Coordinates of N, CA, C and O in Angstrom, one line a residue:
X324 N 69.0 -99.2 -10.1 CA 68.5 -98.1 -10.9 C 67.1 -98.4 -11.4 O 66.8 -99.5 -11.6
X325 N 66.4 -97.3 -11.6 CA 65.0 -97.5 -12.1 C 65.0 -97.8 -13.6 O 66.0 -97.6 -14.3
X326 N 63.8 -98.2 -14.0 CA 63.6 -98.5 -15.4 C 63.5 -97.1 -16.2 O 62.8 -96.2 -15.7
X327 N 64.1 -97.1 -17.3 CA 63.9 -95.9 -18.1 C 62.5 -95.8 -18.6 O 61.9 -96.7 -19.1
X328 N 61.9 -94.6 -18.5 CA 60.5 -94.3 -18.9 C 60.5 -93.9 -20.4 O 61.5 -93.5 -20.9
X329 N 59.3 -93.9 -20.9 CA 59.1 -93.4 -22.2 C 59.0 -91.9 -22.2 O 58.3 -91.3 -21.4
X330 N 59.8 -91.3 -22.9 CA 59.8 -89.8 -23.0 C 59.2 -89.4 -24.3 O 59.6 -89.8 -25.3
X331 N 58.2 -88.5 -24.1 CA 57.5 -88.0 -25.3 C 57.9 -86.6 -25.5 O 57.8 -85.8 -24.5
X332 N 58.2 -86.3 -26.7 CA 58.5 -84.9 -27.0 C 57.2 -84.2 -27.6 O 56.6 -84.8 -28.4
X333 N 56.9 -83.0 -27.1 CA 55.8 -82.3 -27.7 C 56.3 -81.6 -28.9 O 57.3 -80.9 -28.9
X334 N 55.4 -81.6 -29.9 CA 55.7 -80.9 -31.1 C 55.1 -79.5 -31.0 O 54.0 -79.4 -30.4
X335 N 55.8 -78.5 -31.4 CA 55.1 -77.2 -31.4 C 53.9 -77.1 -32.3 O 53.8 -77.9 -33.3
X336 N 52.9 -76.3 -32.0 CA 51.7 -76.2 -32.7 C 52.0 -75.9 -34.2 O 51.3 -76.5 -35.1
X337 N 53.0 -75.2 -34.5 CA 53.3 -74.8 -35.9 C 53.7 -76.0 -36.7 O 53.6 -76.0 -37.9
X338 N 54.2 -77.1 -36.0 CA 54.6 -78.3 -36.8 C 53.5 -79.4 -36.8 O 53.7 -80.4 -37.4
X339 N 52.3 -79.1 -36.2 CA 51.2 -80.0 -36.3 C 50.7 -80.1 -37.7 O 50.8 -79.2 -38.5
X340 N 50.0 -81.2 -38.0 CA 49.5 -81.4 -39.3 C 48.4 -80.4 -39.6 O 47.5 -80.2 -38.8
X341 N 48.5 -79.7 -40.7 CA 47.6 -78.6 -41.0 C 46.1 -79.1 -41.2 O 45.2 -78.4 -40.9
X342 N 46.0 -80.3 -41.6 CA 44.6 -80.9 -41.8 C 44.0 -81.0 -40.4 O 42.8 -80.7 -40.3
X343 N 44.7 -81.5 -39.4 CA 44.2 -81.6 -38.0 C 43.8 -80.2 -37.5 O 42.7 -80.0 -36.9
X344 N 44.7 -79.2 -37.7 CA 44.4 -77.9 -37.2 C 43.1 -77.3 -37.9 O 42.2 -76.7 -37.2
X345 N 43.0 -77.5 -39.2 CA 41.8 -77.0 -39.9 C 40.5 -77.7 -39.4 O 39.5 -77.1 -39.2
X346 N 40.6 -79.0 -39.3 CA 39.5 -79.8 -38.8 C 39.0 -79.3 -37.4 O 37.8 -79.2 -37.2
X347 N 40.0 -79.1 -36.5 CA 39.6 -78.7 -35.2 C 38.9 -77.3 -35.3 O 37.9 -77.0 -34.6
X348 N 39.5 -76.4 -36.1 CA 38.9 -75.1 -36.2 C 37.5 -75.1 -36.8 O 36.6 -74.4 -36.4
X349 N 37.3 -76.0 -37.8 CA 36.0 -76.1 -38.4 C 34.9 -76.7 -37.4 O 33.8 -76.2 -37.3
X350 N 35.3 -77.7 -36.6 CA 34.4 -78.2 -35.6 C 34.1 -77.1 -34.6 O 32.9 -77.0 -34.2
X351 N 35.0 -76.4 -34.2 CA 34.8 -75.3 -33.2 C 33.8 -74.3 -33.8 O 32.9 -73.8 -33.1
X352 N 34.0 -73.9 -35.1 CA 33.2 -72.9 -35.7 C 31.7 -73.4 -35.8 O 30.8 -72.7 -35.6
X353 N 31.6 -74.7 -36.1 CA 30.2 -75.2 -36.2 C 29.5 -75.2 -34.9 O 28.3 -74.9 -34.8
X354 N 30.2 -75.6 -33.9 CA 29.7 -75.6 -32.5 C 29.3 -74.2 -32.1 O 28.2 -74.0 -31.6
X355 N 30.1 -73.3 -32.3 CA 29.8 -71.9 -31.9 C 28.6 -71.4 -32.7 O 27.7 -70.8 -32.2
X356 N 28.6 -71.6 -34.0 CA 27.5 -71.2 -34.9 C 26.2 -71.8 -34.4 O 25.2 -71.1 -34.3
X357 N 26.2 -73.1 -34.1 CA 25.0 -73.8 -33.7 C 24.5 -73.2 -32.4 O 23.3 -73.0 -32.1
X358 N 25.4 -72.8 -31.5 CA 25.0 -72.3 -30.2 C 24.5 -70.9 -30.3 O 23.5 -70.5 -29.8
X359 N 25.1 -70.1 -31.1 CA 24.7 -68.7 -31.3 C 23.4 -68.6 -32.1 O 22.6 -67.8 -31.7
X360 N 23.2 -69.4 -33.1 CA 22.1 -69.3 -33.9 C 21.0 -70.3 -33.5 O 20.0 -70.6 -34.2
X361 N 21.1 -70.8 -32.3 CA 20.1 -71.7 -31.7 C 18.7 -71.1 -31.7 O 18.5 -70.1 -31.2
X362 N 17.7 -71.8 -32.3 CA 16.4 -71.3 -32.3 C 15.8 -71.3 -30.9 O 16.2 -72.2 -30.1
X363 N 15.0 -70.3 -30.5 CA 14.4 -70.1 -29.2 C 12.9 -70.1 -29.3 O 12.4 -69.5 -30.3
X364 N 12.2 -70.8 -28.4 CA 10.8 -70.8 -28.4 C 10.3 -69.6 -27.6 O 10.7 -69.3 -26.5
X365 N 9.3 -68.8 -28.2 CA 8.7 -67.7 -27.5 C 7.2 -67.8 -27.9 O 6.8 -68.7 -28.6
X366 N 6.5 -66.8 -27.4 CA 5.1 -66.7 -27.9 C 5.0 -65.5 -28.8 O 5.8 -64.6 -28.8
X367 N 3.9 -65.5 -29.6 CA 3.7 -64.4 -30.5 C 3.7 -63.0 -29.8 O 4.2 -62.0 -30.4
X368 N 3.2 -63.0 -28.6 CA 3.1 -61.7 -27.9 C 4.5 -61.2 -27.5 O 4.7 -60.0 -27.2
X369 N 5.6 -62.0 -27.6 CA 6.9 -61.5 -27.3 C 7.7 -61.0 -28.5 O 8.8 -60.5 -28.3
X370 N 7.1 -61.0 -29.7 CA 7.7 -60.4 -30.8 C 8.2 -59.0 -30.6 O 9.3 -58.6 -31.0
X371 N 7.3 -58.1 -30.1 CA 7.8 -56.7 -29.9 C 9.0 -56.5 -29.1 O 9.9 -55.7 -29.4
X372 N 9.2 -57.3 -28.0 CA 10.4 -57.3 -27.2 C 11.6 -57.7 -28.0 O 12.7 -57.1 -27.8
X373 N 11.5 -58.7 -28.8 CA 12.7 -59.2 -29.6 C 13.0 -58.2 -30.6 O 14.2 -57.8 -30.8
X374 N 12.1 -57.6 -31.3 CA 12.3 -56.6 -32.3 C 13.0 -55.3 -31.6 O 13.9 -54.7 -32.2
X375 N 12.5 -55.0 -30.4 CA 13.1 -53.8 -29.7 C 14.6 -54.1 -29.5 O 15.4 -53.2 -29.6
X376 N 14.9 -55.3 -29.1 CA 16.3 -55.6 -28.9 C 17.1 -55.6 -30.2 O 18.3 -55.2 -30.2
X377 N 16.5 -56.1 -31.2 CA 17.2 -56.0 -32.5 C 17.5 -54.6 -32.9 O 18.6 -54.3 -33.3
X378 N 16.5 -53.7 -32.7 CA 16.8 -52.3 -33.0 C 17.8 -51.6 -32.2 O 18.6 -50.8 -32.6
X379 N 17.9 -52.0 -30.9 CA 18.8 -51.3 -30.0 C 20.2 -51.9 -29.9 O 21.2 -51.3 -29.7
X380 N 20.3 -53.2 -30.2 CA 21.6 -53.9 -30.1 C 22.1 -54.4 -31.4 O 23.3 -54.8 -31.5
X381 N 21.3 -54.5 -32.5 CA 21.7 -55.1 -33.7 C 22.6 -54.2 -34.5 O 22.6 -53.0 -34.4
X382 N 23.4 -54.8 -35.4 CA 24.2 -54.1 -36.3 C 23.7 -54.4 -37.7 O 22.7 -55.1 -37.9
X383 N 24.3 -53.8 -38.7 CA 23.8 -53.9 -40.1 C 23.8 -55.4 -40.4 O 24.6 -56.2 -40.1
X384 N 22.7 -55.8 -41.0 CA 22.4 -57.2 -41.5 C 22.0 -58.1 -40.3 O 21.8 -59.3 -40.5
X385 N 21.8 -57.6 -39.1 CA 21.2 -58.4 -38.0 C 19.8 -58.7 -38.3 O 19.1 -57.9 -39.0
X386 N 19.3 -59.8 -37.8 CA 17.9 -60.2 -38.1 C 17.4 -61.1 -36.9 O 18.1 -61.6 -36.1
X387 N 16.0 -61.1 -36.9 CA 15.3 -62.0 -36.1 C 14.2 -62.7 -37.0 O 13.4 -61.9 -37.5
X388 N 14.3 -64.0 -37.2 CA 13.3 -64.7 -38.0 C 12.4 -65.4 -37.1 O 12.8 -66.2 -36.2
X389 N 11.1 -65.2 -37.3 CA 10.0 -65.8 -36.5 C 9.3 -66.9 -37.4 O 8.8 -66.5 -38.5
X390 N 9.3 -68.1 -36.9 CA 8.7 -69.2 -37.7 C 7.6 -69.8 -36.9 O 7.7 -70.1 -35.7
X391 N 6.5 -70.1 -37.5 CA 5.3 -70.7 -36.9 C 4.6 -71.6 -37.8 O 4.7 -71.5 -39.0
X392 N 3.8 -72.5 -37.3 CA 3.0 -73.3 -38.1 C 1.5 -72.9 -37.8 O 1.0 -73.1 -36.7
X393 N 0.9 -72.4 -38.8 CA -0.5 -71.9 -38.6 C -1.4 -73.1 -38.2 O -1.2 -74.3 -38.6
X394 N -2.4 -72.9 -37.4 CA -3.4 -73.9 -37.0 C -3.9 -74.7 -38.3 O -4.3 -74.0 -39.2
X395 N -3.8 -76.0 -38.2 CA -4.3 -76.8 -39.3 C -3.4 -76.9 -40.5 O -3.8 -77.6 -41.5
X396 N -2.3 -76.3 -40.5 CA -1.4 -76.3 -41.7 C -0.3 -77.3 -41.5 O 0.0 -77.8 -40.4
X397 N 0.3 -77.7 -42.6 CA 1.5 -78.6 -42.5 C 2.8 -77.9 -42.8 O 3.8 -78.5 -42.5
X398 N 2.8 -76.8 -43.4 CA 4.0 -76.0 -43.7 C 4.1 -74.9 -42.7 O 3.2 -74.2 -42.3
X399 N 5.4 -74.5 -42.5 CA 5.7 -73.4 -41.6 C 5.7 -72.1 -42.4 O 5.9 -72.1 -43.6
X400 N 5.5 -71.0 -41.7 CA 5.5 -69.7 -42.3 C 6.6 -68.9 -41.5 O 6.7 -69.1 -40.3
X401 N 7.3 -68.1 -42.2 CA 8.4 -67.3 -41.5 C 8.2 -65.8 -41.9 O 7.9 -65.4 -43.0
X402 N 8.4 -64.9 -40.9 CA 8.5 -63.5 -41.1 C 9.8 -63.1 -40.4 O 10.3 -63.7 -39.5
X403 N 10.4 -62.1 -41.0 CA 11.7 -61.7 -40.5 C 11.8 -60.2 -40.3 O 11.3 -59.4 -41.2
X404 N 12.4 -59.7 -39.2 CA 12.7 -58.3 -39.1 C 14.2 -58.3 -39.2 O 15.0 -59.1 -38.7
X405 N 14.7 -57.3 -40.0 CA 16.1 -57.2 -40.2 C 16.5 -55.7 -40.3 O 15.7 -54.8 -40.5
X406 N 17.8 -55.5 -40.1 CA 18.4 -54.1 -40.3 C 19.2 -54.1 -41.6 O 20.1 -55.0 -41.8
X407 N 18.8 -53.2 -42.5 CA 19.6 -53.0 -43.7 C 20.1 -51.6 -43.6 O 19.3 -50.6 -43.5
X408 N 21.4 -51.4 -43.5 CA 22.0 -50.2 -43.0 C 21.6 -50.1 -41.6 O 21.8 -51.0 -40.8
X409 N 20.9 -49.0 -41.2 CA 20.3 -49.0 -39.9 C 18.8 -48.9 -39.9 O 18.2 -48.5 -39.0
X410 N 18.2 -49.3 -41.1 CA 16.8 -49.2 -41.2 C 16.2 -50.6 -40.9 O 16.5 -51.6 -41.5
X411 N 15.2 -50.5 -40.0 CA 14.5 -51.7 -39.7 C 13.4 -52.0 -40.8 O 12.8 -51.1 -41.3
X412 N 13.3 -53.3 -41.1 CA 12.3 -53.7 -42.1 C 11.7 -55.0 -41.7 O 12.3 -55.8 -41.0
X413 N 10.5 -55.3 -42.2 CA 9.9 -56.6 -42.1 C 10.0 -57.3 -43.5 O 9.6 -56.7 -44.5
X414 N 10.6 -58.5 -43.4 CA 10.9 -59.2 -44.7 C 10.1 -60.4 -44.8 O 9.9 -61.2 -43.8
X415 N 9.5 -60.6 -46.0 CA 8.8 -61.8 -46.3 C 9.6 -62.6 -47.3 O 9.6 -62.4 -48.5
X416 N 10.5 -63.5 -46.8 CA 11.4 -64.2 -47.7 C 10.6 -65.4 -48.3 O 9.9 -66.1 -47.7
X417 N 10.6 -65.4 -49.7 CA 9.8 -66.4 -50.3 C 10.7 -67.4 -51.2 O 10.2 -68.4 -51.7
X418 N 12.0 -67.1 -51.3 CA 12.9 -68.0 -52.0 C 14.3 -67.8 -51.5 O 14.7 -66.6 -51.4
X419 N 14.9 -68.8 -51.0 CA 16.2 -68.7 -50.4 C 17.0 -70.0 -50.7 O 16.4 -71.1 -50.8
X420 N 18.2 -69.9 -50.9 CA 19.1 -71.1 -51.0 C 19.8 -71.4 -49.7 O 20.3 -70.4 -49.1
X421 N 19.7 -72.6 -49.3 CA 20.4 -73.0 -48.1 C 21.9 -72.9 -48.5 O 22.3 -73.5 -49.5
X422 N 22.7 -72.2 -47.7 CA 24.1 -71.9 -48.1 C 24.8 -73.3 -48.1 O 24.7 -74.1 -47.2
X423 N 25.4 -73.5 -49.2 CA 26.2 -74.8 -49.4 C 25.4 -75.9 -50.1 O 26.0 -76.8 -50.6
X424 N 24.1 -75.8 -50.1 CA 23.3 -76.9 -50.7 C 22.5 -76.4 -52.0 O 22.3 -77.2 -52.8
X425 N 22.2 -75.2 -52.0 CA 21.4 -74.7 -53.2 C 20.0 -75.1 -53.2 O 19.3 -74.8 -54.1
X426 N 19.5 -75.8 -52.1 CA 18.1 -76.2 -52.1 C 17.2 -75.1 -51.7 O 17.5 -74.3 -50.8
X427 N 16.1 -74.9 -52.3 CA 15.1 -73.9 -52.0 C 14.4 -74.1 -50.6 O 14.3 -75.3 -50.2
X428 N 14.0 -73.1 -50.0 CA 13.2 -73.2 -48.7 C 12.1 -72.2 -48.8 O 12.0 -71.5 -49.8
X429 N 11.3 -72.0 -47.7 CA 10.3 -71.1 -47.6 C 9.1 -71.3 -48.6 O 8.6 -70.4 -49.2
X430 N 8.8 -72.6 -48.8 CA 7.7 -72.9 -49.7 C 6.4 -72.3 -49.4 O 5.7 -71.8 -50.3
X431 N 6.0 -72.3 -48.1 CA 4.7 -71.7 -47.8 C 4.7 -70.2 -48.0 O 3.7 -69.6 -48.5
X432 N 5.8 -69.6 -47.7 CA 6.0 -68.2 -47.9 C 5.9 -67.8 -49.4 O 5.3 -66.8 -49.8
X433 N 6.4 -68.7 -50.3 CA 6.3 -68.5 -51.7 C 4.8 -68.6 -52.2 O 4.4 -67.8 -53.0
X434 N 4.1 -69.6 -51.7 CA 2.7 -69.7 -52.0 C 1.9 -68.5 -51.6 O 0.9 -68.1 -52.2
X435 N 2.2 -67.9 -50.4 CA 1.4 -66.8 -49.8 C 2.0 -65.4 -50.1 O 1.6 -64.4 -49.5
X436 N 3.0 -65.4 -51.0 CA 3.6 -64.1 -51.3 C 2.7 -63.0 -51.7 O 2.7 -61.9 -51.1
X437 N 1.8 -63.2 -52.7 CA 0.9 -62.2 -53.1 C -0.2 -61.9 -52.0 O -0.6 -60.8 -51.9
X438 N -0.6 -62.9 -51.3 CA -1.6 -62.7 -50.2 C -1.0 -61.8 -49.2 O -1.7 -60.8 -48.7
X439 N 0.3 -62.0 -48.8 CA 0.9 -61.1 -47.8 C 1.0 -59.7 -48.4 O 0.7 -58.7 -47.7
X440 N 1.5 -59.6 -49.6 CA 1.7 -58.3 -50.3 C 0.4 -57.5 -50.3 O 0.4 -56.3 -50.0
X441 N -0.7 -58.1 -50.8 CA -2.0 -57.5 -50.8 C -2.5 -57.0 -49.5 O -3.0 -55.9 -49.3
X442 N -2.3 -57.9 -48.5 CA -2.7 -57.6 -47.1 C -2.0 -56.4 -46.6 O -2.6 -55.4 -46.1
X443 N -0.6 -56.3 -46.8 CA 0.1 -55.2 -46.3 C -0.2 -53.9 -47.0 O -0.4 -52.9 -46.4
X444 N -0.4 -54.0 -48.3 CA -0.7 -52.8 -49.1 C -2.1 -52.3 -48.7 O -2.3 -51.1 -48.6
X445 N -3.1 -53.2 -48.5 CA -4.4 -52.8 -48.1 C -4.4 -52.1 -46.7 O -5.3 -51.3 -46.4
X446 N -3.4 -52.3 -45.9 CA -3.3 -51.6 -44.6 C -2.4 -50.3 -44.8 O -2.2 -49.7 -43.8
X447 N -2.0 -50.0 -46.0 CA -1.3 -48.8 -46.2 C 0.2 -48.9 -46.2 O 0.9 -47.8 -46.2
X448 N 0.8 -50.1 -46.2 CA 2.2 -50.2 -46.2 C 2.8 -50.3 -47.6 O 2.1 -50.8 -48.5
X449 N 4.0 -49.8 -47.7 CA 4.7 -49.9 -49.0 C 5.5 -51.2 -49.0 O 6.3 -51.4 -48.1
X450 N 5.3 -52.0 -50.0 CA 5.9 -53.3 -50.1 C 6.9 -53.3 -51.3 O 6.5 -53.0 -52.4
X451 N 8.1 -53.5 -51.0 CA 9.2 -53.5 -52.0 C 9.7 -54.9 -52.3 O 9.8 -55.7 -51.4
X452 N 10.0 -55.1 -53.6 CA 10.6 -56.4 -54.0 C 12.2 -56.3 -53.9 O 12.7 -55.3 -54.3
X453 N 12.8 -57.2 -53.2 CA 14.3 -57.2 -53.1 C 14.8 -58.6 -53.4 O 14.1 -59.6 -53.3
X454 N 16.1 -58.6 -53.9 CA 16.7 -59.8 -54.2 C 18.2 -59.7 -53.9 O 18.8 -58.6 -54.1
X455 N 18.8 -60.7 -53.2 CA 20.2 -60.8 -53.0 C 20.7 -62.0 -53.7 O 20.0 -62.8 -54.3
X456 N 22.0 -62.3 -53.5 CA 22.6 -63.5 -54.0 C 21.9 -64.8 -53.5 O 21.9 -65.8 -54.1
X457 N 21.4 -64.7 -52.2 CA 20.9 -65.9 -51.5 C 19.4 -65.9 -51.4 O 18.8 -66.9 -51.0
X458 N 18.7 -64.8 -51.6 CA 17.2 -64.8 -51.3 C 16.5 -63.8 -52.2 O 17.0 -62.8 -52.6
X459 N 15.2 -64.1 -52.3 CA 14.2 -63.2 -52.9 C 13.2 -62.9 -51.8 O 12.7 -63.8 -51.2
X460 N 12.8 -61.6 -51.6 CA 11.9 -61.3 -50.6 C 11.2 -60.0 -50.8 O 11.6 -59.2 -51.6
X461 N 10.1 -59.8 -50.1 CA 9.4 -58.6 -50.0 C 9.8 -57.9 -48.8 O 10.0 -58.5 -47.7
X462 N 10.0 -56.6 -48.8 CA 10.5 -55.8 -47.7 C 9.5 -54.6 -47.4 O 9.1 -53.9 -48.4
X463 N 9.1 -54.5 -46.2 CA 8.3 -53.4 -45.8 C 9.1 -52.5 -44.8 O 9.6 -53.1 -43.8
X464 N 9.2 -51.2 -45.1 CA 9.9 -50.3 -44.2 C 9.0 -49.1 -43.8 O 9.3 -48.5 -42.7
X465 N 8.0 -48.8 -44.6 CA 7.2 -47.6 -44.4 C 5.7 -48.0 -44.5 O 5.3 -48.9 -45.2
X466 N 5.0 -47.1 -43.8 CA 3.5 -47.2 -43.9 C 2.8 -47.4 -42.6 O 1.6 -47.4 -42.5
X467 N 3.6 -47.5 -41.5 CA 3.0 -47.7 -40.2 C 3.9 -48.5 -39.4 O 5.1 -48.8 -39.7
X468 N 3.4 -49.0 -38.2 CA 4.1 -49.8 -37.3 C 4.4 -51.2 -37.9 O 3.4 -51.9 -38.3
X469 N 5.7 -51.6 -38.0 CA 6.0 -52.9 -38.5 C 5.6 -54.0 -37.6 O 5.2 -55.1 -38.0
X470 N 5.6 -53.7 -36.3 CA 5.2 -54.7 -35.3 C 3.7 -54.9 -35.5 O 3.3 -56.1 -35.5
X471 N 2.9 -53.9 -35.7 CA 1.5 -54.1 -35.9 C 1.2 -54.9 -37.1 O 0.4 -55.8 -37.1
X472 N 2.0 -54.7 -38.2 CA 1.8 -55.5 -39.4 C 2.1 -56.9 -39.1 O 1.4 -57.8 -39.6
X473 N 3.2 -57.2 -38.4 CA 3.6 -58.6 -38.1 C 2.5 -59.3 -37.3 O 2.1 -60.4 -37.6
X474 N 2.0 -58.6 -36.3 CA 1.0 -59.2 -35.4 C -0.3 -59.4 -36.1 O -1.0 -60.4 -35.9
X475 N -0.7 -58.4 -37.0 CA -1.9 -58.6 -37.7 C -1.8 -59.7 -38.8 O -2.7 -60.4 -39.0
X476 N -0.6 -59.8 -39.3 CA -0.4 -60.9 -40.3 C -0.5 -62.3 -39.6 O -1.2 -63.2 -40.1
X477 N 0.1 -62.4 -38.4 CA -0.1 -63.7 -37.7 C -1.5 -64.0 -37.3 O -2.0 -65.1 -37.5
X478 N -2.2 -62.9 -36.8 CA -3.6 -63.1 -36.3 C -4.6 -63.3 -37.5 O -5.4 -64.2 -37.5
X479 N -4.6 -62.3 -38.4 CA -5.6 -62.2 -39.4 C -5.4 -63.1 -40.6 O -6.4 -63.7 -41.1
X480 N -4.2 -63.3 -41.0 CA -3.9 -64.2 -42.1 C -3.8 -65.7 -41.7 O -4.1 -66.6 -42.5
X481 N -3.3 -65.9 -40.5 CA -2.9 -67.3 -40.1 C -3.6 -67.8 -38.9 O -3.4 -68.9 -38.5
X482 N -4.3 -67.0 -38.2 CA -5.0 -67.4 -37.0 C -4.2 -67.7 -35.8 O -4.5 -68.5 -34.9
X483 N -3.0 -67.1 -35.7 CA -2.1 -67.3 -34.6 C -2.4 -66.4 -33.5 O -2.5 -65.2 -33.6
X484 N -2.7 -67.0 -32.3 CA -3.0 -66.2 -31.1 C -1.8 -65.7 -30.4 O -0.7 -66.2 -30.6
X485 N -1.9 -64.6 -29.6 CA -0.7 -64.1 -28.9 C 0.0 -65.1 -28.0 O 1.2 -64.9 -27.8
X486 N -0.7 -66.1 -27.5 CA -0.1 -67.1 -26.6 C 0.4 -68.3 -27.4 O 1.0 -69.2 -26.7
X487 N 0.3 -68.3 -28.7 CA 0.7 -69.5 -29.5 C 2.3 -69.5 -29.5 O 2.9 -68.4 -29.7
X488 N 2.9 -70.6 -29.5 CA 4.3 -70.7 -29.5 C 4.9 -70.5 -31.0 O 4.2 -70.9 -31.9
X489 N 6.0 -69.8 -31.0 CA 6.7 -69.6 -32.3 C 8.2 -69.7 -32.0 O 8.6 -69.7 -30.9
X490 N 8.9 -69.9 -33.1 CA 10.4 -70.0 -32.9 C 11.0 -68.8 -33.4 O 10.6 -68.2 -34.5
X491 N 12.0 -68.3 -32.7 CA 12.8 -67.1 -33.2 C 14.3 -67.6 -33.3 O 14.8 -68.3 -32.5
X492 N 14.9 -67.2 -34.5 CA 16.3 -67.4 -34.7 C 16.9 -66.0 -34.9 O 16.4 -65.2 -35.7
X493 N 18.0 -65.7 -34.2 CA 18.6 -64.4 -34.4 C 20.0 -64.5 -34.9 O 20.7 -65.5 -34.7
X494 N 20.5 -63.4 -35.4 CA 21.9 -63.2 -35.8 C 22.2 -61.7 -35.8 O 21.4 -60.9 -36.1
X495 N 23.4 -61.4 -35.3 CA 23.9 -60.0 -35.3 C 23.6 -59.3 -34.0 O 23.9 -58.1 -33.9
X496 N 23.0 -60.0 -33.0 CA 22.7 -59.4 -31.7 C 22.4 -60.5 -30.7 O 22.2 -61.6 -31.1
X497 N 22.5 -60.2 -29.4 CA 22.2 -61.3 -28.5 C 20.9 -61.0 -27.8 O 20.5 -59.8 -27.6
X498 N 20.1 -62.0 -27.6 CA 18.8 -61.9 -27.1 C 18.8 -62.0 -25.6 O 19.3 -63.0 -25.0
X499 N 18.3 -61.0 -24.9 CA 18.3 -60.9 -23.4 C 16.9 -61.2 -23.0 O 15.9 -60.7 -23.5
X500 N 16.8 -62.1 -22.0 CA 15.4 -62.5 -21.5 C 15.1 -61.7 -20.3 O 15.8 -61.3 -19.5

């Protein structure tokens, strides 16, 4: 006769340790979040195409955040297009808490808040102050083309050329290349 082998019984998933199940679910969620929210490098001239996709594919609260480092600067600047309801707006976030840490971000945007607001108003745009639980920001929805405002802000306030690289981070829609 042969030697008796080790027989392992499988436990049903429902009897597995809940801590292990929660840990696996959290790891999977972090991996999916990192993949979906992965920053992408584009050029400034590609902003209109990304915003068009946000408008056509985005749902409420969808956004595209464009981050760049102006020539000669040490801090990054961010501008964001987002949908509130179904209204597209350009957001100048100047204070935000990193979820879970409470640490502030957008320091360069905070320093340049009045500069941006004056620039936009001088071009005829209506600049509104907004605040949520997680952020304070200026929002522009009216006064002309929001794309033009973004591109003029990059070029005239920060010296960013159309071919300069910028980073885009999206949420609430998928970016098609």
